[in-house]
Amino acid sequence: MAADKTMGSTQFWRGMRWVVWGGMAALLALPLVAMQLTHEVQWTAFDFIAMGGMLALVGGAFELVVRVARSNTYVMAAGVAVANAFLMTWANLA
């Protein structure tokens, strides 16, 4: 039986999954904290749902790439592409 050679089987990328999901949770919590400190940030429930959905899609794409990729270069390139798509969508929604 051949050994699993995908990036998801390496210790580094398993740790990075925690970093990515934790970073996305912190990014979603940031407006909530800002709303408590200033009146300039006013998000509605729809804003949190939309951002949560976008972050879930980014996280899902990251999980998919890490599980199927066979090289670090592919994971990094896909990460840059997904991050750019996320930032463009976020900027257009703002």
mmCIF file with all atom_site columns, C-alpha atoms in Angstrom:
data_model
loop_
_atom_site.group_PDB
_atom_site.id
_atom_site.type_symbol
_atom_site.label_atom_id
_atom_site.label_alt_id
_atom_site.label_comp_id
_atom_site.label_asym_id
_atom_site.label_entity_id
_atom_site.label_seq_id
_atom_site.pdbx_PDB_ins_code
_atom_site.Cartn_x
_atom_site.Cartn_y
_atom_site.Cartn_z
_atom_site.occupancy
_atom_site.B_iso_or_equiv
_atom_site.pdbx_formal_charge
_atom_site.auth_seq_id
_atom_site.auth_comp_id
_atom_site.auth_asym_id
_atom_site.auth_atom_id
_atom_site.pdbx_PDB_model_num
ATOM 1  C CA . MET A 1 1  ? 0.000   0.000  0.000  1.00 0.00 ? 1  MET A CA 1
ATOM 2  C CA . ALA A 1 2  ? 1.435   3.400  -1.000 1.00 0.00 ? 2  ALA A CA 1
ATOM 3  C CA . ALA A 1 3  ? 2.022   6.046  1.642  1.00 0.00 ? 3  ALA A CA 1
ATOM 4  C CA . ASP A 1 4  ? -0.207  9.109  1.649  1.00 0.00 ? 4  ASP A CA 1
ATOM 5  C CA . LYS A 1 5  ? 1.790   11.888 -0.008 1.00 0.00 ? 5  LYS A CA 1
ATOM 6  C CA . THR A 1 6  ? -0.739  14.718 0.220  1.00 0.00 ? 6  THR A CA 1
ATOM 7  C CA . MET A 1 7  ? 0.077   17.845 2.169  1.00 0.00 ? 7  MET A CA 1
ATOM 8  C CA . GLY A 1 8  ? -2.721  17.119 4.648  1.00 0.00 ? 8  GLY A CA 1
ATOM 9  C CA . SER A 1 9  ? -0.685  14.232 6.021  1.00 0.00 ? 9  SER A CA 1
ATOM 10 C CA . THR A 1 10 ? 2.274   16.429 7.063  1.00 0.00 ? 10 THR A CA 1
ATOM 11 C CA . GLN A 1 11 ? 2.611   17.805 10.579 1.00 0.00 ? 11 GLN A CA 1
ATOM 12 C CA . PHE A 1 12 ? 3.135   21.383 9.314  1.00 0.00 ? 12 PHE A CA 1
ATOM 13 C CA . TRP A 1 13 ? -0.101  21.589 7.321  1.00 0.00 ? 13 TRP A CA 1
ATOM 14 C CA . ARG A 1 14 ? -2.092  19.909 10.100 1.00 0.00 ? 14 ARG A CA 1
ATOM 15 C CA . GLY A 1 15 ? -0.891  22.707 12.402 1.00 0.00 ? 15 GLY A CA 1
ATOM 16 C CA . MET A 1 16 ? -1.601  25.361 9.789  1.00 0.00 ? 16 MET A CA 1
ATOM 17 C CA . ARG A 1 17 ? -5.221  24.226 9.658  1.00 0.00 ? 17 ARG A CA 1
ATOM 18 C CA . TRP A 1 18 ? -5.600  25.369 13.277 1.00 0.00 ? 18 TRP A CA 1
ATOM 19 C CA . VAL A 1 19 ? -3.940  28.688 12.471 1.00 0.00 ? 19 VAL A CA 1
ATOM 20 C CA . VAL A 1 20 ? -6.181  29.326 9.443  1.00 0.00 ? 20 VAL A CA 1
ATOM 21 C CA . TRP A 1 21 ? -9.455  28.436 11.186 1.00 0.00 ? 21 TRP A CA 1
ATOM 22 C CA . GLY A 1 22 ? -8.436  30.369 14.319 1.00 0.00 ? 22 GLY A CA 1
ATOM 23 C CA . GLY A 1 23 ? -7.494  33.390 12.237 1.00 0.00 ? 23 GLY A CA 1
ATOM 24 C CA . MET A 1 24 ? -10.837 33.325 10.485 1.00 0.00 ? 24 MET A CA 1
ATOM 25 C CA . ALA A 1 25 ? -12.679 33.104 13.810 1.00 0.00 ? 25 ALA A CA 1
ATOM 26 C CA . ALA A 1 26 ? -10.660 36.073 15.102 1.00 0.00 ? 26 ALA A CA 1
ATOM 27 C CA . LEU A 1 27 ? -11.423 38.022 11.924 1.00 0.00 ? 27 LEU A CA 1
ATOM 28 C CA . LEU A 1 28 ? -15.143 37.388 12.407 1.00 0.00 ? 28 LEU A CA 1
ATOM 29 C CA . ALA A 1 29 ? -14.960 38.402 16.083 1.00 0.00 ? 29 ALA A CA 1
ATOM 30 C CA . LEU A 1 30 ? -13.079 41.637 15.353 1.00 0.00 ? 30 LEU A CA 1
ATOM 31 C CA . PRO A 1 31 ? -16.156 43.691 14.322 1.00 0.00 ? 31 PRO A CA 1
ATOM 32 C CA . LEU A 1 32 ? -18.057 42.387 17.343 1.00 0.00 ? 32 LEU A CA 1
ATOM 33 C CA . VAL A 1 33 ? -15.324 43.678 19.651 1.00 0.00 ? 33 VAL A CA 1
ATOM 34 C CA . ALA A 1 34 ? -15.097 46.948 17.729 1.00 0.00 ? 34 ALA A CA 1
ATOM 35 C CA . MET A 1 35 ? -18.851 47.455 18.086 1.00 0.00 ? 35 MET A CA 1
ATOM 36 C CA . GLN A 1 36 ? -18.421 47.345 21.868 1.00 0.00 ? 36 GLN A CA 1
ATOM 37 C CA . LEU A 1 37 ? -15.664 49.970 21.807 1.00 0.00 ? 37 LEU A CA 1
ATOM 38 C CA . THR A 1 38 ? -16.907 52.489 19.247 1.00 0.00 ? 38 THR A CA 1
ATOM 39 C CA . HIS A 1 39 ? -20.101 53.538 17.532 1.00 0.00 ? 39 HIS A CA 1
ATOM 40 C CA . GLU A 1 40 ? -18.396 53.831 14.144 1.00 0.00 ? 40 GLU A CA 1
ATOM 41 C CA . VAL A 1 41 ? -18.675 50.087 13.527 1.00 0.00 ? 41 VAL A CA 1
ATOM 42 C CA . GLN A 1 42 ? -22.291 49.025 13.062 1.00 0.00 ? 42 GLN A CA 1
ATOM 43 C CA . TRP A 1 43 ? -22.711 45.503 11.733 1.00 0.00 ? 43 TRP A CA 1
ATOM 44 C CA . THR A 1 44 ? -26.099 43.824 11.498 1.00 0.00 ? 44 THR A CA 1
ATOM 45 C CA . ALA A 1 45 ? -26.829 40.126 11.836 1.00 0.00 ? 45 ALA A CA 1
ATOM 46 C CA . PHE A 1 46 ? -26.820 39.892 8.029  1.00 0.00 ? 46 PHE A CA 1
ATOM 47 C CA . ASP A 1 47 ? -23.279 41.308 7.926  1.00 0.00 ? 47 ASP A CA 1
ATOM 48 C CA . PHE A 1 48 ? -22.058 38.627 10.344 1.00 0.00 ? 48 PHE A CA 1
ATOM 49 C CA . ILE A 1 49 ? -23.865 35.899 8.408  1.00 0.00 ? 49 ILE A CA 1
ATOM 50 C CA . ALA A 1 50 ? -22.419 37.085 5.076  1.00 0.00 ? 50 ALA A CA 1
ATOM 51 C CA . MET A 1 51 ? -18.885 37.309 6.474  1.00 0.00 ? 51 MET A CA 1
ATOM 52 C CA . GLY A 1 52 ? -19.262 33.945 8.214  1.00 0.00 ? 52 GLY A CA 1
ATOM 53 C CA . GLY A 1 53 ? -20.365 32.376 4.944  1.00 0.00 ? 53 GLY A CA 1
ATOM 54 C CA . MET A 1 54 ? -17.454 33.904 3.059  1.00 0.00 ? 54 MET A CA 1
ATOM 55 C CA . LEU A 1 55 ? -15.000 32.716 5.700  1.00 0.00 ? 55 LEU A CA 1
ATOM 56 C CA . ALA A 1 56 ? -16.536 29.231 5.655  1.00 0.00 ? 56 ALA A CA 1
ATOM 57 C CA . LEU A 1 57 ? -16.013 29.078 1.887  1.00 0.00 ? 57 LEU A CA 1
ATOM 58 C CA . VAL A 1 58 ? -12.395 30.182 2.284  1.00 0.00 ? 58 VAL A CA 1
ATOM 59 C CA . GLY A 1 59 ? -11.841 27.606 5.023  1.00 0.00 ? 59 GLY A CA 1
ATOM 60 C CA . GLY A 1 60 ? -13.461 24.891 2.947  1.00 0.00 ? 60 GLY A CA 1
ATOM 61 C CA . ALA A 1 61 ? -11.289 25.765 -0.043 1.00 0.00 ? 61 ALA A CA 1
ATOM 62 C CA . PHE A 1 62 ? -8.198  25.664 2.169  1.00 0.00 ? 62 PHE A CA 1
ATOM 63 C CA . GLU A 1 63 ? -9.182  22.250 3.561  1.00 0.00 ? 63 GLU A CA 1
ATOM 64 C CA . LEU A 1 64 ? -9.794  20.897 0.069  1.00 0.00 ? 64 LEU A CA 1
ATOM 65 C CA . VAL A 1 65 ? -6.476  22.163 -1.256 1.00 0.00 ? 65 VAL A CA 1
ATOM 66 C CA . VAL A 1 66 ? -4.486  20.823 1.687  1.00 0.00 ? 66 VAL A CA 1
ATOM 67 C CA . ARG A 1 67 ? -6.144  17.423 1.391  1.00 0.00 ? 67 ARG A CA 1
ATOM 68 C CA . VAL A 1 68 ? -5.555  16.959 -2.353 1.00 0.00 ? 68 VAL A CA 1
ATOM 69 C CA . ALA A 1 69 ? -2.326  18.881 -2.983 1.00 0.00 ? 69 ALA A CA 1
ATOM 70 C CA . ARG A 1 70 ? 0.907   17.005 -3.412 1.00 0.00 ? 70 ARG A CA 1
ATOM 71 C CA . SER A 1 71 ? 3.313   19.957 -3.173 1.00 0.00 ? 71 SER A CA 1
ATOM 72 C CA . ASN A 1 72 ? 3.773   22.985 -0.947 1.00 0.00 ? 72 ASN A CA 1
ATOM 73 C CA . THR A 1 73 ? 3.953   25.212 -4.017 1.00 0.00 ? 73 THR A CA 1
ATOM 74 C CA . TYR A 1 74 ? 0.459   24.195 -5.092 1.00 0.00 ? 74 TYR A CA 1
ATOM 75 C CA . VAL A 1 75 ? -0.934  24.861 -1.613 1.00 0.00 ? 75 VAL A CA 1
ATOM 76 C CA . MET A 1 76 ? 0.677   28.306 -1.474 1.00 0.00 ? 76 MET A CA 1
ATOM 77 C CA . ALA A 1 77 ? -0.491  29.267 -4.979 1.00 0.00 ? 77 ALA A CA 1
ATOM 78 C CA . ALA A 1 78 ? -4.043  28.119 -4.269 1.00 0.00 ? 78 ALA A CA 1
ATOM 79 C CA . GLY A 1 79 ? -3.943  30.012 -0.959 1.00 0.00 ? 79 GLY A CA 1
ATOM 80 C CA . VAL A 1 80 ? -2.950  33.226 -2.728 1.00 0.00 ? 80 VAL A CA 1
ATOM 81 C CA . ALA A 1 81 ? -5.735  32.744 -5.290 1.00 0.00 ? 81 ALA A CA 1
ATOM 82 C CA . VAL A 1 82 ? -8.378  32.095 -2.615 1.00 0.00 ? 82 VAL A CA 1
ATOM 83 C CA . ALA A 1 83 ? -7.162  35.029 -0.496 1.00 0.00 ? 83 ALA A CA 1
ATOM 84 C CA . ASN A 1 84 ? -7.329  37.351 -3.505 1.00 0.00 ? 84 ASN A CA 1
ATOM 85 C CA . ALA A 1 85 ? -10.857 36.195 -4.352 1.00 0.00 ? 85 ALA A CA 1
ATOM 86 C CA . PHE A 1 86 ? -11.910 36.710 -0.727 1.00 0.00 ? 86 PHE A CA 1
ATOM 87 C CA . LEU A 1 87 ? -10.411 40.202 -0.535 1.00 0.00 ? 87 LEU A CA 1
ATOM 88 C CA . MET A 1 88 ? -11.952 41.266 -3.866 1.00 0.00 ? 88 MET A CA 1
ATOM 89 C CA . THR A 1 89 ? -15.379 40.043 -2.787 1.00 0.00 ? 89 THR A CA 1
ATOM 90 C CA . TRP A 1 90 ? -15.053 41.713 0.627  1.00 0.00 ? 90 TRP A CA 1
ATOM 91 C CA . ALA A 1 91 ? -14.001 45.009 -0.941 1.00 0.00 ? 91 ALA A CA 1
ATOM 92 C CA . ASN A 1 92 ? -16.907 44.926 -3.397 1.00 0.00 ? 92 ASN A CA 1
ATOM 93 C CA . LEU A 1 93 ? -19.404 44.161 -0.641 1.00 0.00 ? 93 LEU A CA 1
ATOM 94 C CA . ALA A 1 94 ? -18.097 47.060 1.436  1.00 0.00 ? 94 ALA A CA 1
#
